[in-house]
C-alpha cells in the first residue's frame, strides 16, 4: 500500500528538572538559501522482522515513519491480531500512568450513542491563528471562558476536555478484551483519527456555548514563516486563551525551533531550517507525529516545571488552549499530504477503519465514533482555509565533500545493542544498487533503526545521517540528514506492577531520494551515523539495517 505508511510514526522527567530541558543558545550567522528541485513522495511500510509478526493495533505507519512495539503486547497475544481497537470501557478507567498518578477519567455514563453527524449545509472554516480578526477573537475567548466556567463534573468543561488527552495518551484505559494491552493513541496508526475526532467535539462544544454553529478552531500555521511564532491571540495574560505554563523565552518574536538544536541560528536561518524539516517530513517518508508535532509540544512547554508542563508532556498538554490550534495544524497536514500526490491515500485495513473511540458531544451525550467516519473533514462539517505551502520548494542539497576526502569511509561497526551516549557510525550493505526508476516507484529504500528502547517519561532525540564523515555539522537542510527520532515525555506506567515500563520501537526513514541527491545510487555500501541530541545514554539501539519497502 502506497499510502499513510509515509506519514505516521512512533516516537518523556525527574522531580528536580524538566523532562526535556531546552538549552538557551547563541545565534549564528544565516546561511545562503538552497535551490529547490522536484521530488516524488516516499512510500514507507511498517512491519516486523522475519521472526516476529507485528500486531496492527500497535503499529504507527505512514504519516510518521516509525513502528511502535514497546511493551504494548506485540507477539504476546495472537488472538489480539486482526481485531479493530474497540472504544474503551469507561467503568474500567484507571489512574493514568504518570509520575504523579493523575485521575484523568471522564464522568461515567452507561448510555452510549453511535454518533451521526448532521450536516448544516455550510462548512466551518478553520483559519490561521495569526490572521483571525478581532470579532473572531472575541468569540473564541468567550467560548473558552464559558467552557472553563462549567462545573468540574461536566464532561464539556475545559478541565474535562484536557483530561481526554491524558486518559487516551497516558494509560488510563486498557484495550477492551485485552487487559494486558494499554490503549495508546500515540505512536500508533490511531494518532491522526483520534485527534481529529478530539478537535471536532472540542470545537462543537465551544460553538454550542456561544450559540454559533459556524465556529471553528484556528490552526497554528507553524509550517509557514509568518506563523512560526506563538500566535499573538494566545499571549494576552488577561485572556482565557493564555496559559502561564509556557517557556518565557519562547514568546513572540522568538521563532519556533522544530529541530530543538543546540546552536541558535538567526531568525531567518531558523525559518529556513524549519521549512526544510517540513519538506523532509511531508515529502520524503518522514514522520509528522515525530516532528514537528513532538518538538512543538516541548518547545512551548515550561522548562521551569518538573515535567515541562503544560504542553511539554502529554498528560497536561490539553490544559493549554494552544494545544488545540497546534493539533489543528497537525490535522491539516494530514489533508495536505493526501493532496500532494495521488499515491498518498489512507489505510484501507478494516482493523483501522473500524477502530472506535468515545467522546462527549456538545450536548454532553456519550457517543461512539469510528475511524472510517473521520477520513473526510467535510463529512464532519469543517474545512481549512487554503494557504501557501512554502516548504514545498525546500528540498535539501548535498554539501560539497572536501577534495581528497571520501565520504563513504569505512567504520568499525559498534556492538549491538548499543547505549547511544555518543556518535555511533556503521557501514551498511545495500540490498540493491542502481535500481531503475520503475523499481524505485514501487519500493522505497528504507533505513531501519531497530530496537529503540527508552523510558517514555524521558525526552529522547537522536539524529540520523547518511554518508558524512563530519555528521556533527550536518543540519536539517543538508541532504546527508536522513531524519530524527523524538519522544515527547508521557507516562506509561504498568498499573499492575506499579512501575514505568520501557518502550521499544523502530524508526524507518525513506532514503531513495537522499541517495540520489548524494550520488550514491551505485554504491554497494553507505555510512550511517547516529548522534544523540537529548537524553544521551538514555536510549538503546538494537541494530541498523537497510531494506526495500513496498
PDB file of C-alpha atoms in Angstrom, residues 277-514:
ATOM      1  CA  UNK A 277      12.195  19.853   8.138  1.00  0.00           C
ATOM      2  CA  UNK A 278       8.654  20.288   6.840  1.00  0.00           C
ATOM      3  CA  UNK A 279       9.749  19.260   3.357  1.00  0.00           C
ATOM      4  CA  UNK A 280      11.514  16.167   4.654  1.00  0.00           C
ATOM      5  CA  UNK A 281       8.613  15.065   6.847  1.00  0.00           C
ATOM      6  CA  UNK A 282       5.908  15.659   4.253  1.00  0.00           C
ATOM      7  CA  UNK A 283       7.687  14.606   1.061  1.00  0.00           C
ATOM      8  CA  UNK A 284      10.339  12.054   1.990  1.00  0.00           C
ATOM      9  CA  UNK A 285       8.916   9.399   4.241  1.00  0.00           C
ATOM     10  CA  UNK A 286       9.351  11.312   7.465  1.00  0.00           C
ATOM     11  CA  UNK A 287       7.062  11.291  10.497  1.00  0.00           C
ATOM     12  CA  UNK A 288       4.648  14.121  11.154  1.00  0.00           C
ATOM     13  CA  UNK A 289       3.932  12.809  14.655  1.00  0.00           C
ATOM     14  CA  UNK A 290       7.643  12.511  15.343  1.00  0.00           C
ATOM     15  CA  UNK A 291       8.405  16.010  14.036  1.00  0.00           C
ATOM     16  CA  UNK A 292       7.296  18.754  14.063  1.00  0.00           C
ATOM     17  CA  UNK A 293       4.437  17.558  16.284  1.00  0.00           C
ATOM     18  CA  UNK A 294       6.718  16.459  19.137  1.00  0.00           C
ATOM     19  CA  UNK A 295       9.230  19.334  19.153  1.00  0.00           C
ATOM     20  CA  UNK A 296       6.420  21.923  19.097  1.00  0.00           C
ATOM     21  CA  UNK A 297       4.967  20.360  22.250  1.00  0.00           C
ATOM     22  CA  UNK A 298       8.301  20.544  24.069  1.00  0.00           C
ATOM     23  CA  UNK A 299       9.255  23.988  22.707  1.00  0.00           C
ATOM     24  CA  UNK A 300       6.061  25.532  24.112  1.00  0.00           C
ATOM     25  CA  UNK A 301       6.162  23.757  27.494  1.00  0.00           C
ATOM     26  CA  UNK A 302       7.583  25.476  30.575  1.00  0.00           C
ATOM     27  CA  UNK A 303      11.109  24.227  31.457  1.00  0.00           C
ATOM     28  CA  UNK A 304      10.639  25.607  34.990  1.00  0.00           C
ATOM     29  CA  UNK A 305       8.055  22.893  35.688  1.00  0.00           C
ATOM     30  CA  UNK A 306       9.006  19.353  36.813  1.00  0.00           C
ATOM     31  CA  UNK A 307       7.884  17.770  33.535  1.00  0.00           C
ATOM     32  CA  UNK A 308       7.714  20.693  31.135  1.00  0.00           C
ATOM     33  CA  UNK A 309       4.031  21.259  31.833  1.00  0.00           C
ATOM     34  CA  UNK A 310       1.731  22.027  30.253  1.00  0.00           C
ATOM     35  CA  UNK A 311       2.472  21.398  26.574  1.00  0.00           C
ATOM     36  CA  UNK A 312       5.757  19.582  27.173  1.00  0.00           C
ATOM     37  CA  UNK A 313       4.210  16.356  28.485  1.00  0.00           C
ATOM     38  CA  UNK A 314       1.120  14.592  27.223  1.00  0.00           C
ATOM     39  CA  UNK A 315      -0.912  14.317  30.430  1.00  0.00           C
ATOM     40  CA  UNK A 316      -1.195  18.109  30.785  1.00  0.00           C
ATOM     41  CA  UNK A 317      -0.866  19.255  27.158  1.00  0.00           C
ATOM     42  CA  UNK A 318      -4.624  19.740  26.721  1.00  0.00           C
ATOM     43  CA  UNK A 319      -4.657  22.264  29.589  1.00  0.00           C
ATOM     44  CA  UNK A 320      -3.099  24.860  27.284  1.00  0.00           C
ATOM     45  CA  UNK A 321      -5.560  26.321  24.738  1.00  0.00           C
ATOM     46  CA  UNK A 322      -2.747  26.481  22.185  1.00  0.00           C
ATOM     47  CA  UNK A 323      -2.751  22.665  22.136  1.00  0.00           C
ATOM     48  CA  UNK A 324      -5.936  22.638  20.073  1.00  0.00           C
ATOM     49  CA  UNK A 325      -4.550  25.056  17.481  1.00  0.00           C
ATOM     50  CA  UNK A 326      -1.307  23.077  17.334  1.00  0.00           C
ATOM     51  CA  UNK A 327      -3.216  19.893  16.628  1.00  0.00           C
ATOM     52  CA  UNK A 328      -5.484  21.642  14.153  1.00  0.00           C
ATOM     53  CA  UNK A 329      -2.380  22.242  12.041  1.00  0.00           C
ATOM     54  CA  UNK A 330      -1.195  18.658  12.542  1.00  0.00           C
ATOM     55  CA  UNK A 331      -4.625  17.562  11.323  1.00  0.00           C
ATOM     56  CA  UNK A 332      -4.376  19.974   8.401  1.00  0.00           C
ATOM     57  CA  UNK A 333      -1.101  18.308   7.406  1.00  0.00           C
ATOM     58  CA  UNK A 334      -2.998  15.031   7.040  1.00  0.00           C
ATOM     59  CA  UNK A 335      -5.211  16.697   4.426  1.00  0.00           C
ATOM     60  CA  UNK A 336      -2.329  18.478   2.716  1.00  0.00           C
ATOM     61  CA  UNK A 337      -0.364  15.227   2.482  1.00  0.00           C
ATOM     62  CA  UNK A 338      -3.231  13.414   0.770  1.00  0.00           C
ATOM     63  CA  UNK A 339      -3.371  16.110  -1.898  1.00  0.00           C
ATOM     64  CA  UNK A 340       0.372  16.174  -2.637  1.00  0.00           C
ATOM     65  CA  UNK A 341       0.298  13.012  -4.720  1.00  0.00           C
ATOM     66  CA  UNK A 342      -2.354  10.513  -5.907  1.00  0.00           C
ATOM     67  CA  UNK A 343      -0.385   7.746  -4.175  1.00  0.00           C
ATOM     68  CA  UNK A 344      -0.903   9.363  -0.777  1.00  0.00           C
ATOM     69  CA  UNK A 345      -4.002   7.549   0.423  1.00  0.00           C
ATOM     70  CA  UNK A 346      -5.437   6.443   3.753  1.00  0.00           C
ATOM     71  CA  UNK A 347      -5.239   2.895   5.043  1.00  0.00           C
ATOM     72  CA  UNK A 348      -7.917   0.533   3.773  1.00  0.00           C
ATOM     73  CA  UNK A 349      -7.364  -2.042   6.521  1.00  0.00           C
ATOM     74  CA  UNK A 350     -10.683  -2.855   8.201  1.00  0.00           C
ATOM     75  CA  UNK A 351      -8.947  -3.069  11.582  1.00  0.00           C
ATOM     76  CA  UNK A 352      -8.076   0.609  11.254  1.00  0.00           C
ATOM     77  CA  UNK A 353     -11.364   1.721   9.709  1.00  0.00           C
ATOM     78  CA  UNK A 354     -13.439   0.008  12.411  1.00  0.00           C
ATOM     79  CA  UNK A 355     -11.387   1.162  15.401  1.00  0.00           C
ATOM     80  CA  UNK A 356     -13.528   3.306  17.682  1.00  0.00           C
ATOM     81  CA  UNK A 357     -13.369   5.906  20.463  1.00  0.00           C
ATOM     82  CA  UNK A 358     -15.747   7.510  22.952  1.00  0.00           C
ATOM     83  CA  UNK A 359     -16.279  11.254  23.282  1.00  0.00           C
ATOM     84  CA  UNK A 360     -18.867  13.518  24.865  1.00  0.00           C
ATOM     85  CA  UNK A 361     -20.552  15.741  22.289  1.00  0.00           C
ATOM     86  CA  UNK A 362     -21.801  19.334  22.561  1.00  0.00           C
ATOM     87  CA  UNK A 363     -24.969  18.116  24.321  1.00  0.00           C
ATOM     88  CA  UNK A 364     -22.965  16.107  26.891  1.00  0.00           C
ATOM     89  CA  UNK A 365     -24.041  12.822  25.317  1.00  0.00           C
ATOM     90  CA  UNK A 366     -21.523   9.982  25.265  1.00  0.00           C
ATOM     91  CA  UNK A 367     -21.040   8.951  21.637  1.00  0.00           C
ATOM     92  CA  UNK A 368     -19.095   6.226  19.860  1.00  0.00           C
ATOM     93  CA  UNK A 369     -17.189   7.123  16.701  1.00  0.00           C
ATOM     94  CA  UNK A 370     -15.286   5.017  14.173  1.00  0.00           C
ATOM     95  CA  UNK A 371     -12.151   5.919  12.251  1.00  0.00           C
ATOM     96  CA  UNK A 372     -13.905   5.425   8.914  1.00  0.00           C
ATOM     97  CA  UNK A 373     -16.208   8.358   9.721  1.00  0.00           C
ATOM     98  CA  UNK A 374     -13.468  10.989  10.016  1.00  0.00           C
ATOM     99  CA  UNK A 375     -11.425  10.486   6.841  1.00  0.00           C
ATOM    100  CA  UNK A 376     -13.094  13.379   5.017  1.00  0.00           C
ATOM    101  CA  UNK A 377     -13.204  16.594   7.094  1.00  0.00           C
ATOM    102  CA  UNK A 378     -16.208  17.817   5.150  1.00  0.00           C
ATOM    103  CA  UNK A 379     -18.188  14.837   6.432  1.00  0.00           C
ATOM    104  CA  UNK A 380     -17.580  16.300   9.889  1.00  0.00           C
ATOM    105  CA  UNK A 381     -18.620  19.737   8.667  1.00  0.00           C
ATOM    106  CA  UNK A 382     -15.299  21.575   8.530  1.00  0.00           C
ATOM    107  CA  UNK A 383     -12.530  22.547   6.159  1.00  0.00           C
ATOM    108  CA  UNK A 384      -9.290  24.539   6.210  1.00  0.00           C
ATOM    109  CA  UNK A 385      -8.627  27.897   4.644  1.00  0.00           C
ATOM    110  CA  UNK A 386      -6.140  27.423   1.819  1.00  0.00           C
ATOM    111  CA  UNK A 387      -2.752  28.972   2.491  1.00  0.00           C
ATOM    112  CA  UNK A 388       0.649  28.818   0.816  1.00  0.00           C
ATOM    113  CA  UNK A 389       2.994  25.857   1.370  1.00  0.00           C
ATOM    114  CA  UNK A 390       6.449  27.492   1.239  1.00  0.00           C
ATOM    115  CA  UNK A 391       8.212  24.286   2.334  1.00  0.00           C
ATOM    116  CA  UNK A 392       7.402  22.614  -0.993  1.00  0.00           C
ATOM    117  CA  UNK A 393      10.428  24.357  -2.506  1.00  0.00           C
ATOM    118  CA  UNK A 394      12.835  23.432   0.305  1.00  0.00           C
ATOM    119  CA  UNK A 395      14.380  20.204  -0.934  1.00  0.00           C
ATOM    120  CA  UNK A 396      17.838  19.840   0.620  1.00  0.00           C
ATOM    121  CA  UNK A 397      21.067  19.959  -1.378  1.00  0.00           C
ATOM    122  CA  UNK A 398      24.215  17.927  -0.656  1.00  0.00           C
ATOM    123  CA  UNK A 399      27.219  19.608   0.876  1.00  0.00           C
ATOM    124  CA  UNK A 400      30.481  19.575  -1.047  1.00  0.00           C
ATOM    125  CA  UNK A 401      32.913  16.877   0.094  1.00  0.00           C
ATOM    126  CA  UNK A 402      36.410  18.335   0.640  1.00  0.00           C
ATOM    127  CA  UNK A 403      38.960  17.399  -2.026  1.00  0.00           C
ATOM    128  CA  UNK A 404      40.704  14.112  -1.303  1.00  0.00           C
ATOM    129  CA  UNK A 405      38.181  13.111   1.361  1.00  0.00           C
ATOM    130  CA  UNK A 406      35.911  10.141   0.868  1.00  0.00           C
ATOM    131  CA  UNK A 407      32.519  10.499   2.470  1.00  0.00           C
ATOM    132  CA  UNK A 408      31.948   6.740   2.401  1.00  0.00           C
ATOM    133  CA  UNK A 409      34.784   5.942   4.777  1.00  0.00           C
ATOM    134  CA  UNK A 410      34.517   2.524   6.401  1.00  0.00           C
ATOM    135  CA  UNK A 411      33.779   2.400  10.069  1.00  0.00           C
ATOM    136  CA  UNK A 412      34.176  -0.313  12.683  1.00  0.00           C
ATOM    137  CA  UNK A 413      30.658  -1.497  13.452  1.00  0.00           C
ATOM    138  CA  UNK A 414      29.537  -0.898  17.031  1.00  0.00           C
ATOM    139  CA  UNK A 415      28.321  -3.755  19.171  1.00  0.00           C
ATOM    140  CA  UNK A 416      24.533  -4.006  19.363  1.00  0.00           C
ATOM    141  CA  UNK A 417      22.527  -3.492  21.435  1.00  0.00           C
ATOM    142  CA  UNK A 418      24.195  -0.117  21.824  1.00  0.00           C
ATOM    143  CA  UNK A 419      23.609   2.519  24.506  1.00  0.00           C
ATOM    144  CA  UNK A 420      23.628   5.727  22.492  1.00  0.00           C
ATOM    145  CA  UNK A 421      25.712   8.096  24.602  1.00  0.00           C
ATOM    146  CA  UNK A 422      27.876   9.476  21.785  1.00  0.00           C
ATOM    147  CA  UNK A 423      28.209   9.430  17.997  1.00  0.00           C
ATOM    148  CA  UNK A 424      27.965   5.930  16.503  1.00  0.00           C
ATOM    149  CA  UNK A 425      28.685   5.058  12.855  1.00  0.00           C
ATOM    150  CA  UNK A 426      28.188   1.866  10.903  1.00  0.00           C
ATOM    151  CA  UNK A 427      28.733   0.902   7.265  1.00  0.00           C
ATOM    152  CA  UNK A 428      25.677  -0.877   5.866  1.00  0.00           C
ATOM    153  CA  UNK A 429      25.281  -3.124   2.850  1.00  0.00           C
ATOM    154  CA  UNK A 430      22.512  -2.025   0.491  1.00  0.00           C
ATOM    155  CA  UNK A 431      20.027  -4.669  -0.714  1.00  0.00           C
ATOM    156  CA  UNK A 432      20.155  -3.494  -4.345  1.00  0.00           C
ATOM    157  CA  UNK A 433      22.030  -0.808  -6.277  1.00  0.00           C
ATOM    158  CA  UNK A 434      21.426   1.157  -9.491  1.00  0.00           C
ATOM    159  CA  UNK A 435      17.705   0.481  -9.438  1.00  0.00           C
ATOM    160  CA  UNK A 436      15.608   1.651 -12.414  1.00  0.00           C
ATOM    161  CA  UNK A 437      13.032   4.361 -11.763  1.00  0.00           C
ATOM    162  CA  UNK A 438      10.124   1.938 -12.103  1.00  0.00           C
ATOM    163  CA  UNK A 439      11.593  -0.148  -9.283  1.00  0.00           C
ATOM    164  CA  UNK A 440      12.056   2.946  -7.111  1.00  0.00           C
ATOM    165  CA  UNK A 441       8.448   3.923  -7.672  1.00  0.00           C
ATOM    166  CA  UNK A 442       7.334   0.537  -6.349  1.00  0.00           C
ATOM    167  CA  UNK A 443       9.773   0.106  -3.472  1.00  0.00           C
ATOM    168  CA  UNK A 444      11.314   2.688  -1.176  1.00  0.00           C
ATOM    169  CA  UNK A 445      14.850   2.093   0.056  1.00  0.00           C
ATOM    170  CA  UNK A 446      14.381   2.357   3.797  1.00  0.00           C
ATOM    171  CA  UNK A 447      16.853   2.911   6.607  1.00  0.00           C
ATOM    172  CA  UNK A 448      15.622   0.990   9.648  1.00  0.00           C
ATOM    173  CA  UNK A 449      16.781   1.664  13.210  1.00  0.00           C
ATOM    174  CA  UNK A 450      15.564  -1.345  15.193  1.00  0.00           C
ATOM    175  CA  UNK A 451      15.050  -1.930  18.896  1.00  0.00           C
ATOM    176  CA  UNK A 452      14.975   1.695  20.054  1.00  0.00           C
ATOM    177  CA  UNK A 453      14.446   1.169  23.781  1.00  0.00           C
ATOM    178  CA  UNK A 454      13.850   4.018  26.230  1.00  0.00           C
ATOM    179  CA  UNK A 455      11.877   5.157  29.252  1.00  0.00           C
ATOM    180  CA  UNK A 456       8.897   7.039  27.745  1.00  0.00           C
ATOM    181  CA  UNK A 457       8.958   9.533  30.606  1.00  0.00           C
ATOM    182  CA  UNK A 458      12.298  10.785  29.263  1.00  0.00           C
ATOM    183  CA  UNK A 459      12.795  13.256  26.454  1.00  0.00           C
ATOM    184  CA  UNK A 460      14.844  11.453  23.814  1.00  0.00           C
ATOM    185  CA  UNK A 461      16.149  12.726  20.491  1.00  0.00           C
ATOM    186  CA  UNK A 462      18.773  11.447  18.119  1.00  0.00           C
ATOM    187  CA  UNK A 463      19.588  12.414  14.534  1.00  0.00           C
ATOM    188  CA  UNK A 464      20.399  10.085  11.661  1.00  0.00           C
ATOM    189  CA  UNK A 465      22.881  10.991   8.921  1.00  0.00           C
ATOM    190  CA  UNK A 466      23.981   9.194   5.777  1.00  0.00           C
ATOM    191  CA  UNK A 467      27.389   9.294   4.092  1.00  0.00           C
ATOM    192  CA  UNK A 468      29.002  12.041   6.113  1.00  0.00           C
ATOM    193  CA  UNK A 469      32.340  11.974   7.933  1.00  0.00           C
ATOM    194  CA  UNK A 470      31.554  15.166   9.825  1.00  0.00           C
ATOM    195  CA  UNK A 471      27.967  14.405  10.788  1.00  0.00           C
ATOM    196  CA  UNK A 472      28.069  16.688  13.798  1.00  0.00           C
ATOM    197  CA  UNK A 473      27.963  19.663  11.431  1.00  0.00           C
ATOM    198  CA  UNK A 474      25.018  18.479   9.329  1.00  0.00           C
ATOM    199  CA  UNK A 475      21.773  20.443   9.597  1.00  0.00           C
ATOM    200  CA  UNK A 476      18.204  19.549   8.561  1.00  0.00           C
ATOM    201  CA  UNK A 477      18.613  21.368   5.249  1.00  0.00           C
ATOM    202  CA  UNK A 478      21.579  19.198   4.200  1.00  0.00           C
ATOM    203  CA  UNK A 479      20.886  16.106   2.095  1.00  0.00           C
ATOM    204  CA  UNK A 480      23.038  13.983   4.427  1.00  0.00           C
ATOM    205  CA  UNK A 481      20.424  14.474   7.139  1.00  0.00           C
ATOM    206  CA  UNK A 482      18.068  11.480   6.970  1.00  0.00           C
ATOM    207  CA  UNK A 483      15.801  12.323   9.901  1.00  0.00           C
ATOM    208  CA  UNK A 484      15.364  12.240  13.672  1.00  0.00           C
ATOM    209  CA  UNK A 485      13.810  10.202  16.422  1.00  0.00           C
ATOM    210  CA  UNK A 486      11.982  12.275  19.041  1.00  0.00           C
ATOM    211  CA  UNK A 487       9.942  11.252  22.058  1.00  0.00           C
ATOM    212  CA  UNK A 488       7.575  13.623  23.843  1.00  0.00           C
ATOM    213  CA  UNK A 489       7.534  12.671  27.550  1.00  0.00           C
ATOM    214  CA  UNK A 490       4.470  10.708  28.578  1.00  0.00           C
ATOM    215  CA  UNK A 491       3.565   8.350  31.381  1.00  0.00           C
ATOM    216  CA  UNK A 492       3.333   4.708  30.535  1.00  0.00           C
ATOM    217  CA  UNK A 493       3.015   3.056  33.884  1.00  0.00           C
ATOM    218  CA  UNK A 494       2.183  -0.576  34.382  1.00  0.00           C
ATOM    219  CA  UNK A 495      -0.627  -0.125  36.875  1.00  0.00           C
ATOM    220  CA  UNK A 496      -0.483  -3.766  37.923  1.00  0.00           C
ATOM    221  CA  UNK A 497       3.254  -3.699  38.611  1.00  0.00           C
ATOM    222  CA  UNK A 498       3.278  -0.129  39.889  1.00  0.00           C
ATOM    223  CA  UNK A 499       6.208   1.000  37.763  1.00  0.00           C
ATOM    224  CA  UNK A 500       7.064   2.585  34.449  1.00  0.00           C
ATOM    225  CA  UNK A 501       7.823   0.207  31.589  1.00  0.00           C
ATOM    226  CA  UNK A 502      10.375   0.740  28.859  1.00  0.00           C
ATOM    227  CA  UNK A 503       9.111   1.311  25.345  1.00  0.00           C
ATOM    228  CA  UNK A 504      10.659  -0.345  22.308  1.00  0.00           C
ATOM    229  CA  UNK A 505      10.064   0.989  18.827  1.00  0.00           C
ATOM    230  CA  UNK A 506      11.511   1.090  15.319  1.00  0.00           C
ATOM    231  CA  UNK A 507      12.366   4.156  13.243  1.00  0.00           C
ATOM    232  CA  UNK A 508      12.017   3.880   9.468  1.00  0.00           C
ATOM    233  CA  UNK A 509      13.311   6.580   7.116  1.00  0.00           C
ATOM    234  CA  UNK A 510      12.907   6.673   3.351  1.00  0.00           C
ATOM    235  CA  UNK A 511      16.293   7.340   1.721  1.00  0.00           C
ATOM    236  CA  UNK A 512      15.749   6.763  -2.014  1.00  0.00           C
ATOM    237  CA  UNK A 513      15.807  10.466  -2.905  1.00  0.00           C
ATOM    238  CA  UNK A 514      18.549  11.144  -0.378  1.00  0.00           C
TER     239      UNK A 514
END
